[in-house]
C-alpha cells in the first residue's frame, strides 16, 4: 500500500517534470502537486518505473505531469 503523503513529498522534492539540471518550479497548484505525487508513486513501482525513466525529453515529461494535473482538476470539478 502506498504512503500518499510520502509520494506527495517525494514528487515535490524530486519532480519528474524537472529540467536536465534537476530543477523545477514549485507546483503552481494543488492538482500539479497531486500529479507529481502520482508520478512519484508510479516511478517507485517495479515493472513500470523504467518506462518513465526512458522518457528523456523535458517537454514530454512536463506534458505528462500537466495532463495528469488537468485530469485531476477535471475530476474534482465533476465529482468534487
C-alpha positions as a Python dict, from the first residue, in 0.01 Angstrom:
ca = {
    (1, 'X'): (0, 0, 0),
    (2, 'X'): (121, 347, -86),
    (3, 'X'): (201, 622, 158),
    (4, 'X'): (22, 910, -14),
    (5, 'X'): (191, 1176, 196),
    (6, 'X'): (532, 1029, 117),
    (7, 'X'): (451, 1016, -255),
    (8, 'X'): (348, 1382, -249),
    (9, 'X'): (663, 1483, -64),
    (10, 'X'): (885, 1279, -295),
    (11, 'X'): (711, 1412, -605),
    (12, 'X'): (773, 1771, -499),
    (13, 'X'): (1131, 1711, -384),
    (14, 'X'): (1225, 1511, -698),
    (15, 'X'): (979, 1631, -963),
    (16, 'X'): (950, 1423, -1278),
    (17, 'X'): (895, 1740, -1477),
    (18, 'X'): (1229, 1895, -1382),
    (19, 'X'): (1483, 2009, -1638),
    (20, 'X'): (1811, 1833, -1720),
    (21, 'X'): (1973, 2009, -1423),
    (22, 'X'): (1718, 1857, -1185),
    (23, 'X'): (1550, 2193, -1128),
    (24, 'X'): (1180, 2271, -1138),
    (25, 'X'): (949, 2539, -1009),
    (26, 'X'): (737, 2450, -708),
    (27, 'X'): (397, 2311, -801),
    (28, 'X'): (176, 2601, -910),
    (29, 'X'): (-137, 2449, -754),
    (30, 'X'): (-278, 2152, -566),
    (31, 'X'): (-355, 1949, -882),
    (32, 'X'): (2, 1981, -1012),
    (33, 'X'): (126, 1881, -665),
    (34, 'X'): (-104, 1576, -681),
    (35, 'X'): (10, 1485, -1033),
    (36, 'X'): (373, 1489, -922),
    (37, 'X'): (277, 1261, -634),
    (38, 'X'): (104, 1018, -869),
    (39, 'X'): (409, 1004, -1095),
    (40, 'X'): (637, 957, -792),
    (41, 'X'): (425, 660, -690),
    (42, 'X'): (436, 507, -1037),
    (43, 'X'): (812, 561, -1064),
    (44, 'X'): (851, 354, -750),
    (45, 'X'): (670, 51, -892),
    (46, 'X'): (863, -241, -1031),
    (47, 'X'): (790, -309, -1395),
    (48, 'X'): (672, 37, -1495),
    (49, 'X'): (922, 271, -1336),
    (50, 'X'): (1176, 208, -1610),
    (51, 'X'): (929, 320, -1874),
    (52, 'X'): (909, 659, -1705),
    (53, 'X'): (1287, 682, -1681),
    (54, 'X'): (1329, 610, -2054),
    (55, 'X'): (1150, 935, -2140),
    (56, 'X'): (1433, 1184, -2165),
    (57, 'X'): (1265, 1483, -2324),
    (58, 'X'): (1194, 1760, -2072),
    (59, 'X'): (891, 1878, -2271),
    (60, 'X'): (735, 1530, -2275),
    (61, 'X'): (783, 1488, -1901),
    (62, 'X'): (626, 1829, -1840),
    (63, 'X'): (337, 1742, -2070),
    (64, 'X'): (270, 1417, -1879),
    (65, 'X'): (254, 1597, -1543),
    (66, 'X'): (42, 1880, -1685),
    (67, 'X'): (-200, 1631, -1844),
    (68, 'X'): (-238, 1441, -1516),
    (69, 'X'): (-296, 1770, -1331),
    (70, 'X'): (-566, 1861, -1583),
    (71, 'X'): (-738, 1525, -1535),
    (72, 'X'): (-724, 1568, -1157),
    (73, 'X'): (-876, 1918, -1182),
    (74, 'X'): (-1150, 1792, -1414),
    (75, 'X'): (-1233, 1502, -1183),
    (76, 'X'): (-1255, 1738, -886),
    (77, 'X'): (-1488, 1966, -1082),
    (78, 'X'): (-1713, 1682, -1185),
    (79, 'X'): (-1719, 1487, -859),
    (80, 'X'): (-1580, 1740, -607),
}
